[in-house]
PDB file of C-alpha atoms in Angstrom:
ATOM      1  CA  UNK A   1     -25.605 -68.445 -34.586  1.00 80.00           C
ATOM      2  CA  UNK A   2     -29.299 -69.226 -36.160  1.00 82.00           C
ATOM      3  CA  UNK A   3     -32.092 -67.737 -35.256  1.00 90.00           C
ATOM      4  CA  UNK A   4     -35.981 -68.083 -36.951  1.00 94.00           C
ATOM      5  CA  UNK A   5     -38.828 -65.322 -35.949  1.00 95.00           C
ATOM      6  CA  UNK A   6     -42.101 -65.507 -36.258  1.00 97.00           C
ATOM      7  CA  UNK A   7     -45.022 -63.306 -36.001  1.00 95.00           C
ATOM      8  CA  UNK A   8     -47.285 -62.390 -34.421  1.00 96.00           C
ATOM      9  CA  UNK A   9     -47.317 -65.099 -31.313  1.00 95.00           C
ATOM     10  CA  UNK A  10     -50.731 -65.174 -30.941  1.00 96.00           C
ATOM     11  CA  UNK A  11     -53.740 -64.465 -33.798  1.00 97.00           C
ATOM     12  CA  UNK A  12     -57.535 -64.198 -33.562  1.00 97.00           C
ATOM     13  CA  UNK A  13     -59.308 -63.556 -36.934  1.00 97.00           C
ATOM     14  CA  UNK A  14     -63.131 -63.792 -37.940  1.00 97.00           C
ATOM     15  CA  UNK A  15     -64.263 -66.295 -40.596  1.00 97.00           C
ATOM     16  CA  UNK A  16     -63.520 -64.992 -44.068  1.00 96.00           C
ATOM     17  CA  UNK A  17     -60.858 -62.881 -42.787  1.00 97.00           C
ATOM     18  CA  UNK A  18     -57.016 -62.456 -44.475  1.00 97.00           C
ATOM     19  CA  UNK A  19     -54.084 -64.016 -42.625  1.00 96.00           C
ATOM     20  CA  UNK A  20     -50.526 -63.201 -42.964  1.00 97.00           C
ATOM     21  CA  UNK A  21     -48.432 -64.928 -40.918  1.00 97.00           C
ATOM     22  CA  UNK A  22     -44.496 -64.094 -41.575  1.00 97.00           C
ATOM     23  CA  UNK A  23     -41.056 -66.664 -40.521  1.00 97.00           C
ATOM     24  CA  UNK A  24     -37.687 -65.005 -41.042  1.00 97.00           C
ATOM     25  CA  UNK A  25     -34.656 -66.900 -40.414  1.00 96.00           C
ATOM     26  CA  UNK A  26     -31.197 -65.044 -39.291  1.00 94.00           C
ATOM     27  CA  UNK A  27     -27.200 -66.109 -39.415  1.00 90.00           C
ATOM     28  CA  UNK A  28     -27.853 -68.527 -42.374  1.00 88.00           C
ATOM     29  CA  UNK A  29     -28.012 -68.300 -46.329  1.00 86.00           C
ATOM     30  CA  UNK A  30     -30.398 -70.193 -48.750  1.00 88.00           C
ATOM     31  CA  UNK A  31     -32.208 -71.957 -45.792  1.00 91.00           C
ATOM     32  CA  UNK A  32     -34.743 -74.718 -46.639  1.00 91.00           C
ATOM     33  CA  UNK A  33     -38.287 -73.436 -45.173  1.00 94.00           C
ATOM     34  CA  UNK A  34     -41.031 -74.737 -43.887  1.00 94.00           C
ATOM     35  CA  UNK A  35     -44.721 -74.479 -42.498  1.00 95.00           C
ATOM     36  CA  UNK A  36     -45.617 -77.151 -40.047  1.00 95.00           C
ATOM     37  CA  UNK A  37     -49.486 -77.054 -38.843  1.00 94.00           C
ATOM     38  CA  UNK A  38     -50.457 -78.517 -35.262  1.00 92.00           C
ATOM     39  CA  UNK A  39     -53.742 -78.277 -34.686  1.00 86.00           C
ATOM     40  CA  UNK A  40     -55.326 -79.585 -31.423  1.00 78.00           C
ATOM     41  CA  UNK A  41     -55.142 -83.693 -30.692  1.00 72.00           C
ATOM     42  CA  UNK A  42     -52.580 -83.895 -33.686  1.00 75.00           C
ATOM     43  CA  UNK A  43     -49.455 -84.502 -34.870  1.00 81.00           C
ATOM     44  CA  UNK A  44     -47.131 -81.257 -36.864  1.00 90.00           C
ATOM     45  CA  UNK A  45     -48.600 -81.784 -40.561  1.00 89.00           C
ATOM     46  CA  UNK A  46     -46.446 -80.186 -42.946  1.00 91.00           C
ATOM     47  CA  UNK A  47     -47.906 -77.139 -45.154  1.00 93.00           C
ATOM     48  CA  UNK A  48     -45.348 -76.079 -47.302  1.00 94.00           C
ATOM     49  CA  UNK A  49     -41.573 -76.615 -47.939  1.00 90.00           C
ATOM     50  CA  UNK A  50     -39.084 -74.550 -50.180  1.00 92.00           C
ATOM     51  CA  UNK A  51     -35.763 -74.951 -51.141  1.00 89.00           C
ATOM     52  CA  UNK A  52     -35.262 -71.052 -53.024  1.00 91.00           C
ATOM     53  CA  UNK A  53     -36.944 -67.717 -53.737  1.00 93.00           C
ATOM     54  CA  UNK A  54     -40.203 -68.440 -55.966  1.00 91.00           C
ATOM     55  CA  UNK A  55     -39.984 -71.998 -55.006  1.00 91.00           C
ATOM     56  CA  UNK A  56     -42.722 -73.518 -53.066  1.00 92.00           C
ATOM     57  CA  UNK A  57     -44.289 -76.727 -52.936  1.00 89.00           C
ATOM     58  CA  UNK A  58     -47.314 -77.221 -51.264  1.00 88.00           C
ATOM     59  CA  UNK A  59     -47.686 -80.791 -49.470  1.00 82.00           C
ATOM     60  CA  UNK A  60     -51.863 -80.496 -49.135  1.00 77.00           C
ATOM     61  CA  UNK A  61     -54.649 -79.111 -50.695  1.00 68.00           C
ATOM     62  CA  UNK A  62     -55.879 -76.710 -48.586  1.00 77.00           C
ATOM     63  CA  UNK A  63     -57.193 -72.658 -47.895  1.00 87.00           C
ATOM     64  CA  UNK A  64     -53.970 -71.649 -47.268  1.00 93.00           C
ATOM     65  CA  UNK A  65     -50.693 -70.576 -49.775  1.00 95.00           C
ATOM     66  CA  UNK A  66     -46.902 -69.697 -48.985  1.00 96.00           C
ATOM     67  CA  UNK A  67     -44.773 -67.449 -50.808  1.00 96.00           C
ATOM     68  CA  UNK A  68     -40.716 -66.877 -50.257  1.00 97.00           C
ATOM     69  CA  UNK A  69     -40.372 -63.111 -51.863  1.00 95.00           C
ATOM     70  CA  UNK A  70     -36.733 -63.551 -50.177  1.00 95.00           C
ATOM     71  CA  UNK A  71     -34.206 -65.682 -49.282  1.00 94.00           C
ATOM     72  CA  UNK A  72     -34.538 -66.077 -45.218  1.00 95.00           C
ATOM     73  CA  UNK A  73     -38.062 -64.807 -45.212  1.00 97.00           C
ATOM     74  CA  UNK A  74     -41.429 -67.253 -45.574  1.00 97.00           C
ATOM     75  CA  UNK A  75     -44.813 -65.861 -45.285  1.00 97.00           C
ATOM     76  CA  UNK A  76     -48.317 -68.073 -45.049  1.00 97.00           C
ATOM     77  CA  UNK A  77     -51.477 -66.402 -46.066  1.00 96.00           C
ATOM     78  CA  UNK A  78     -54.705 -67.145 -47.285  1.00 95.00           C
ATOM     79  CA  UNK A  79     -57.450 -64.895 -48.460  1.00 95.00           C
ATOM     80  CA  UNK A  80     -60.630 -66.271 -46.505  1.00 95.00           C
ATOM     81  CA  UNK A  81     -59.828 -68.127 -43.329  1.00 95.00           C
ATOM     82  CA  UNK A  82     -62.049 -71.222 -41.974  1.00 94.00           C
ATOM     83  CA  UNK A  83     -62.604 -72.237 -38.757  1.00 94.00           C
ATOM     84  CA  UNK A  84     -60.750 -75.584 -39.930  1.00 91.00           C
ATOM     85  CA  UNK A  85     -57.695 -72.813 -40.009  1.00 93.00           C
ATOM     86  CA  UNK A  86     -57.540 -72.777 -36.439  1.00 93.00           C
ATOM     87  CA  UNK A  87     -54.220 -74.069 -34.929  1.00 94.00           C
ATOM     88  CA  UNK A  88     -50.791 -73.561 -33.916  1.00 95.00           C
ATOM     89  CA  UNK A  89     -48.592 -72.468 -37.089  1.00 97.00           C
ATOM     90  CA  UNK A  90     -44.778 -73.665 -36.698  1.00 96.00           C
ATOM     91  CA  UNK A  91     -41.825 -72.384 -39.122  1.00 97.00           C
ATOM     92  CA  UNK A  92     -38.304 -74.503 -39.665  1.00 95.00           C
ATOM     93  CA  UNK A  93     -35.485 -74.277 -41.375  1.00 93.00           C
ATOM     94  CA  UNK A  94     -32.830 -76.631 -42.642  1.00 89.00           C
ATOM     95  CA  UNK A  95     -29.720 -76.419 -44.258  1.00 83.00           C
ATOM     96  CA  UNK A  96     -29.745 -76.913 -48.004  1.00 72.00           C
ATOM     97  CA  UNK A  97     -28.108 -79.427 -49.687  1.00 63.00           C
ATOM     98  CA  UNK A  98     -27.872 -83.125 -50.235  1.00 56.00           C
ATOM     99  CA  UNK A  99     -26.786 -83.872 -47.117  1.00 58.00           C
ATOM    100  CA  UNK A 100     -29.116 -86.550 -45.412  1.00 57.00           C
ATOM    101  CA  UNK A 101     -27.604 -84.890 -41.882  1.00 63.00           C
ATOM    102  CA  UNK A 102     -29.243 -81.962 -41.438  1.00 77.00           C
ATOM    103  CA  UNK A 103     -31.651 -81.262 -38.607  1.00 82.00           C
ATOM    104  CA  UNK A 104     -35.001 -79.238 -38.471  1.00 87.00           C
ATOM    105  CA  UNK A 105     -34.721 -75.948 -36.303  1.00 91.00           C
ATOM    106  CA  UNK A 106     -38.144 -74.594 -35.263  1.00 94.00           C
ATOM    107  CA  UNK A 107     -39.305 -70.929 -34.279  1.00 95.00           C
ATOM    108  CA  UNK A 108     -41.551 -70.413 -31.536  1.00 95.00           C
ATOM    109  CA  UNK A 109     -45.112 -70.729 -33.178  1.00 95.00           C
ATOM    110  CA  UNK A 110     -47.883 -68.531 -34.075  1.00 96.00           C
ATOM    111  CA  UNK A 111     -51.459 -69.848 -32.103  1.00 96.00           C
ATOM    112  CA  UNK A 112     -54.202 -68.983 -34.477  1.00 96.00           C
ATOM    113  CA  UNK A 113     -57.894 -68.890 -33.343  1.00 96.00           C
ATOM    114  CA  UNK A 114     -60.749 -68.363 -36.135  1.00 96.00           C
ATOM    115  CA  UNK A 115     -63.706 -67.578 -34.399  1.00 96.00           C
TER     116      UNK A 115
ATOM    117  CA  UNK B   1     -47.275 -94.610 -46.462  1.00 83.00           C
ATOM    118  CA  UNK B   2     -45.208 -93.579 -43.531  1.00 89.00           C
ATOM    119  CA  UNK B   3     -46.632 -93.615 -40.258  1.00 92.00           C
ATOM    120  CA  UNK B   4     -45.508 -92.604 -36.971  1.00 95.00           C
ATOM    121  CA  UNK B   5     -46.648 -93.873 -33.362  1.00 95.00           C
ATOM    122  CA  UNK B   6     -45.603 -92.411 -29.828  1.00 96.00           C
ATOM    123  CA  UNK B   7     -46.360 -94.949 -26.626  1.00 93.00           C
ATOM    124  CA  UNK B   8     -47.658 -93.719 -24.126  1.00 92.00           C
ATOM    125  CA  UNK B   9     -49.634 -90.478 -25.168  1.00 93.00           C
ATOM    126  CA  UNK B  10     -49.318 -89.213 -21.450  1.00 95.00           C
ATOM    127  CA  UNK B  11     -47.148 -90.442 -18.395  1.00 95.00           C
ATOM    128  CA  UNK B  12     -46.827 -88.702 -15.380  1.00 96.00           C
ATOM    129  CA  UNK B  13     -43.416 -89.716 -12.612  1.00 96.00           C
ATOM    130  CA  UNK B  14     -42.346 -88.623  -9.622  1.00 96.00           C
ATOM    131  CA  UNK B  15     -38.849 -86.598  -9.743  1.00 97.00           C
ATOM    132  CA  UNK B  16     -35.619 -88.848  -9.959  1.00 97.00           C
ATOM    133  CA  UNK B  17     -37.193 -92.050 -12.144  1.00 96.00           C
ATOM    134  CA  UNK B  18     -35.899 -92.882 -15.109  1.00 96.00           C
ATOM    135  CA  UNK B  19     -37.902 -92.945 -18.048  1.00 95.00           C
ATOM    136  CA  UNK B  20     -38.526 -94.425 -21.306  1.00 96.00           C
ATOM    137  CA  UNK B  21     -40.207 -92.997 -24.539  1.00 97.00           C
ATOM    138  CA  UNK B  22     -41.261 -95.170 -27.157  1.00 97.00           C
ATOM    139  CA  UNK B  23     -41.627 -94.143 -30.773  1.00 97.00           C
ATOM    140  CA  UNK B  24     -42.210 -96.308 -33.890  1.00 97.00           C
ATOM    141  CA  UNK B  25     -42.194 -96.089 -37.716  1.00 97.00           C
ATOM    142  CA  UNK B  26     -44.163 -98.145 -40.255  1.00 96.00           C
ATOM    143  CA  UNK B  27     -41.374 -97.689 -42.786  1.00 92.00           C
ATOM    144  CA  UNK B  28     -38.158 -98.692 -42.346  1.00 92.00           C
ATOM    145  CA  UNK B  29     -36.542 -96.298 -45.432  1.00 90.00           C
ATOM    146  CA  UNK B  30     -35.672 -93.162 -43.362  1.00 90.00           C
ATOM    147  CA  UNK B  31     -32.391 -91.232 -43.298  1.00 88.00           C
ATOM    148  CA  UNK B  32     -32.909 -90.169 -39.843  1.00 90.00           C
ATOM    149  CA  UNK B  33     -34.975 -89.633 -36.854  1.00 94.00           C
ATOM    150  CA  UNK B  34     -35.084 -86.810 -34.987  1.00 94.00           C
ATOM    151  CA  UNK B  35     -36.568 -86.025 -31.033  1.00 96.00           C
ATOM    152  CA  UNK B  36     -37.741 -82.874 -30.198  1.00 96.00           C
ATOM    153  CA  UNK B  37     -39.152 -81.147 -27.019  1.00 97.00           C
ATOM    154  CA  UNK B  38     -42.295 -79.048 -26.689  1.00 95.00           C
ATOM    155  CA  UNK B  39     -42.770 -77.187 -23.732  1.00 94.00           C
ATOM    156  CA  UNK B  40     -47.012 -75.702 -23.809  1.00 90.00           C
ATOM    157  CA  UNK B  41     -47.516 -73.405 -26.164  1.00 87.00           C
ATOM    158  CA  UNK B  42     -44.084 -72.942 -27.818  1.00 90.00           C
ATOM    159  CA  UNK B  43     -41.846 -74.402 -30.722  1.00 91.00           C
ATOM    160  CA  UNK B  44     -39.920 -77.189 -31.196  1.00 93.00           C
ATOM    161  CA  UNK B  45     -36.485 -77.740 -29.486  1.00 93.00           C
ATOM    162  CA  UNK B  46     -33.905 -80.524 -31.102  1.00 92.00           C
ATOM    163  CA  UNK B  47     -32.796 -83.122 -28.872  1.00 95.00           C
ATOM    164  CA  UNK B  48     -31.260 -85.519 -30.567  1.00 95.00           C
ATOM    165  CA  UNK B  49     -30.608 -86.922 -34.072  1.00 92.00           C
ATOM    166  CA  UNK B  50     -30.092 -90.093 -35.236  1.00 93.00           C
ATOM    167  CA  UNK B  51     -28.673 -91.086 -38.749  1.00 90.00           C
ATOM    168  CA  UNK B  52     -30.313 -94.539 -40.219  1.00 90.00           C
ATOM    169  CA  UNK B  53     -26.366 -96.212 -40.233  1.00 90.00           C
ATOM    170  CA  UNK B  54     -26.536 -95.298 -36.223  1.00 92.00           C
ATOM    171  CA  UNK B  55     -27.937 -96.982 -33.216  1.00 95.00           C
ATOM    172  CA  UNK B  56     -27.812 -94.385 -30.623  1.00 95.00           C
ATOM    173  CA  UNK B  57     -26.980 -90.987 -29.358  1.00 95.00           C
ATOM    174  CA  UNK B  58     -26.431 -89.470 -26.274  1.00 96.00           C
ATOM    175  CA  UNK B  59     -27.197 -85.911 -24.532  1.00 95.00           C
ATOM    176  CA  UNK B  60     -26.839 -85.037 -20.756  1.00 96.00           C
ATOM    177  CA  UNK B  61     -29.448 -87.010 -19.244  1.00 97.00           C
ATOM    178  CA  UNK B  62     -31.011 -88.027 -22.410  1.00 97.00           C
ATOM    179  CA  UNK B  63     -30.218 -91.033 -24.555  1.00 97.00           C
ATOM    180  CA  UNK B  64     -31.893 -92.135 -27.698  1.00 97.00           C
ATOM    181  CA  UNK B  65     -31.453 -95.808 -29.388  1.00 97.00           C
ATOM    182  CA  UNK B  66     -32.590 -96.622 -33.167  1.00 97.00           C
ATOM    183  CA  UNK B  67     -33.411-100.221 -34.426  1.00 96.00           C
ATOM    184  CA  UNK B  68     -34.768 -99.276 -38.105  1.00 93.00           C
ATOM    185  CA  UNK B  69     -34.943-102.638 -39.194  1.00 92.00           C
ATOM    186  CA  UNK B  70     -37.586-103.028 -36.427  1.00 95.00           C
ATOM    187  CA  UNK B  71     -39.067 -99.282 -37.292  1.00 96.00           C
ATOM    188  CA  UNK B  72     -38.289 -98.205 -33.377  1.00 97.00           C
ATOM    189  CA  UNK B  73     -36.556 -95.471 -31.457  1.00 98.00           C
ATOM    190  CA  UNK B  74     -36.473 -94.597 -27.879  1.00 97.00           C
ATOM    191  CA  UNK B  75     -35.723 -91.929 -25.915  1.00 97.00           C
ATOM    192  CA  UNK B  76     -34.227 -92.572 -22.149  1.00 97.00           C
ATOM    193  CA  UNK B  77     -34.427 -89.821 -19.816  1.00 97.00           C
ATOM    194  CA  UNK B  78     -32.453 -90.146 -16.589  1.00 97.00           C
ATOM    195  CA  UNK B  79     -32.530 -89.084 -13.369  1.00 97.00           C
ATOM    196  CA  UNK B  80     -35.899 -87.854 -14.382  1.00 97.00           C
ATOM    197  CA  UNK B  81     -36.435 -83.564 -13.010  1.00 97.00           C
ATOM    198  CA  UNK B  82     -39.898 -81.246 -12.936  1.00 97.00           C
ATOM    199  CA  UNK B  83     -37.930 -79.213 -15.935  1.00 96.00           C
ATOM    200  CA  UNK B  84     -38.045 -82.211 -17.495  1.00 97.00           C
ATOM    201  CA  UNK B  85     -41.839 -81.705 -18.130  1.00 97.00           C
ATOM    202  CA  UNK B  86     -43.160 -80.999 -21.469  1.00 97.00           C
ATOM    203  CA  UNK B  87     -44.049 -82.571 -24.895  1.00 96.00           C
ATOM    204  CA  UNK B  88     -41.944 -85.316 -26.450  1.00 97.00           C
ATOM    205  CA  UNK B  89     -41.927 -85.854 -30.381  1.00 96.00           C
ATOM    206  CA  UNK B  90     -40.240 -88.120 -32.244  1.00 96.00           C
ATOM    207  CA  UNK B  91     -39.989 -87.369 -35.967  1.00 95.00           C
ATOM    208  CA  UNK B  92     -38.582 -89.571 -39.425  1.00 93.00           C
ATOM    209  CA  UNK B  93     -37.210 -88.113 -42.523  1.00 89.00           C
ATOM    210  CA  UNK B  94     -38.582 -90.560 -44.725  1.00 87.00           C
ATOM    211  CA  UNK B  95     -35.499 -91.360 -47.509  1.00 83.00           C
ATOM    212  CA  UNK B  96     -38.017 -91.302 -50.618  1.00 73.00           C
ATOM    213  CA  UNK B  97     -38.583 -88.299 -50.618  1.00 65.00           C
ATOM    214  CA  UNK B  98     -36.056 -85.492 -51.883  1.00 62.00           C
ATOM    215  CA  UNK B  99     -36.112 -83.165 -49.391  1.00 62.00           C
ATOM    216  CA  UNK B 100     -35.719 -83.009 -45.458  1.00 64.00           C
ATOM    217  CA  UNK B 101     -39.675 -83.481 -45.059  1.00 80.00           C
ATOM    218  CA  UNK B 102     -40.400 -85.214 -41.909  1.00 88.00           C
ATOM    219  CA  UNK B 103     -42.825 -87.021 -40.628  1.00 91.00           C
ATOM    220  CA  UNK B 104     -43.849 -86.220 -37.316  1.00 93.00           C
ATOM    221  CA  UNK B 105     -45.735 -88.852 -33.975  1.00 94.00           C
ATOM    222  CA  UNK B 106     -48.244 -87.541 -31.746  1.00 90.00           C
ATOM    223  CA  UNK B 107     -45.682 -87.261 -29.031  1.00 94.00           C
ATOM    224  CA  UNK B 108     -45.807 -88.184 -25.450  1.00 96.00           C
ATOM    225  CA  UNK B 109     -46.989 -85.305 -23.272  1.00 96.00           C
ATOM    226  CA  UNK B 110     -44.694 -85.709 -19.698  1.00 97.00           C
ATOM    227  CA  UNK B 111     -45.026 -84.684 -16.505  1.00 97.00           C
ATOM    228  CA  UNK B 112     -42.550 -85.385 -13.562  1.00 97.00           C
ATOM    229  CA  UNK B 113     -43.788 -84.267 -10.055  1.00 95.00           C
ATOM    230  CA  UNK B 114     -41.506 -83.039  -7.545  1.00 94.00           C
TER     231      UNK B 114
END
């Protein structure tokens, strides 16, 4: 069966601070990935979605960027974190393909806090 | 641009009602809609999933309808339980785009009191 990881759970990080936050997904080959954002009193925005190694598209300008150095594996980072950074941080994966079918599988969520 | 509304944001029920969650879509062009669970502080669990050509599926307790010509979905819970409690999303996959991107309500945050 599938399983997606992510860590760590829970994050606090000063303004101007690095973040790294790493999704790895088991039992599956050449996933679909992607970073969801939640941040409080809103809907999941989507970050970042990619269908292959190298390949990332990025859904909204923001401080943050998303690389995919292998297949199952999806890190977020960003080089200076804002306050506006602040949220809860959501990886899912999808079969790839065509297929109009497929469902969204989510891993348990990283809470960041940028103080 | 796609749009997604969940009615009502909060709703609160005594143990063994039956319930209904409303979600609607300003676009009718989706390939599917999806409900998920979120229980405080963790991810997403996948309740149900309905393709565009269908009108309902069923789970358990749980029962969810689609009418896309009308942009709504609804999710029936019966025989409403305390484990029951927790965040309800409803989410399209809007069909212009060429992935599985979805496009995700506010949810409806439930609580059912023993």
């Amino acid at each position: 069966s599938q399983t997606i990881h992510q860590w760590p759970a829970t994050l606090v990080q000063p303004v101007g601070s690095p973040l790294s936050l790493e999704c790895t997904v088991e039992g599956t080959s050449n996933p679909n990935l992607y970073w969801y954002r939640q941040a409080a009193g809103r809907g999941l925005q989507l970050l970042f979605y990619s269908v292959g190694i190298g390949q990332i598209s990025s859904e909204v300008p923001q401080n943050l960027s998303a690389s995919r150095p292998q297949d199952r594996q999806f890190i977020l980072s960003s080089k200076k974190l804002l306050l506006s950074d602040s949220g809860f941080y959501l990886c899912a994966w999808s079969t790839a393909g065509t297929s109009v079918t497929y469902e969204q599988y989510f891993g348990p969520g990283t809470r960041l806090t940028v103080t | 641009k796609q749009e997604v509304t969940q009615i009502p944001a909060a709703l609160s029920v005594p143990e063994g009602e039956n319930l209904v969650l409303n979600c609607s879509f300003t676009d009718s062009a989706i390939y599917n809609l999806q409900w998920f669970r979120q229980d405080p502080g963790k991810g997403l669990t996948s309740l149900l999933l309905i393709q565009s050509s269908q009108r309902e599926q069923t789970s358990g307790r749980l029962n969810a309808s689609l009418d896309k010509s009308s942009g709504r979905s609804t999710l029936y819970i019966a025989a409403s339980q305390p484990g029951d409690s927790a965040t309800y999303l409803c989410a399209v996959r809007p069909s212009f785009y060429n992935t599985d991107k979805l496009i995700f309500g506010t949810g409806t945050r439930l609580q059912v009191f023993p």
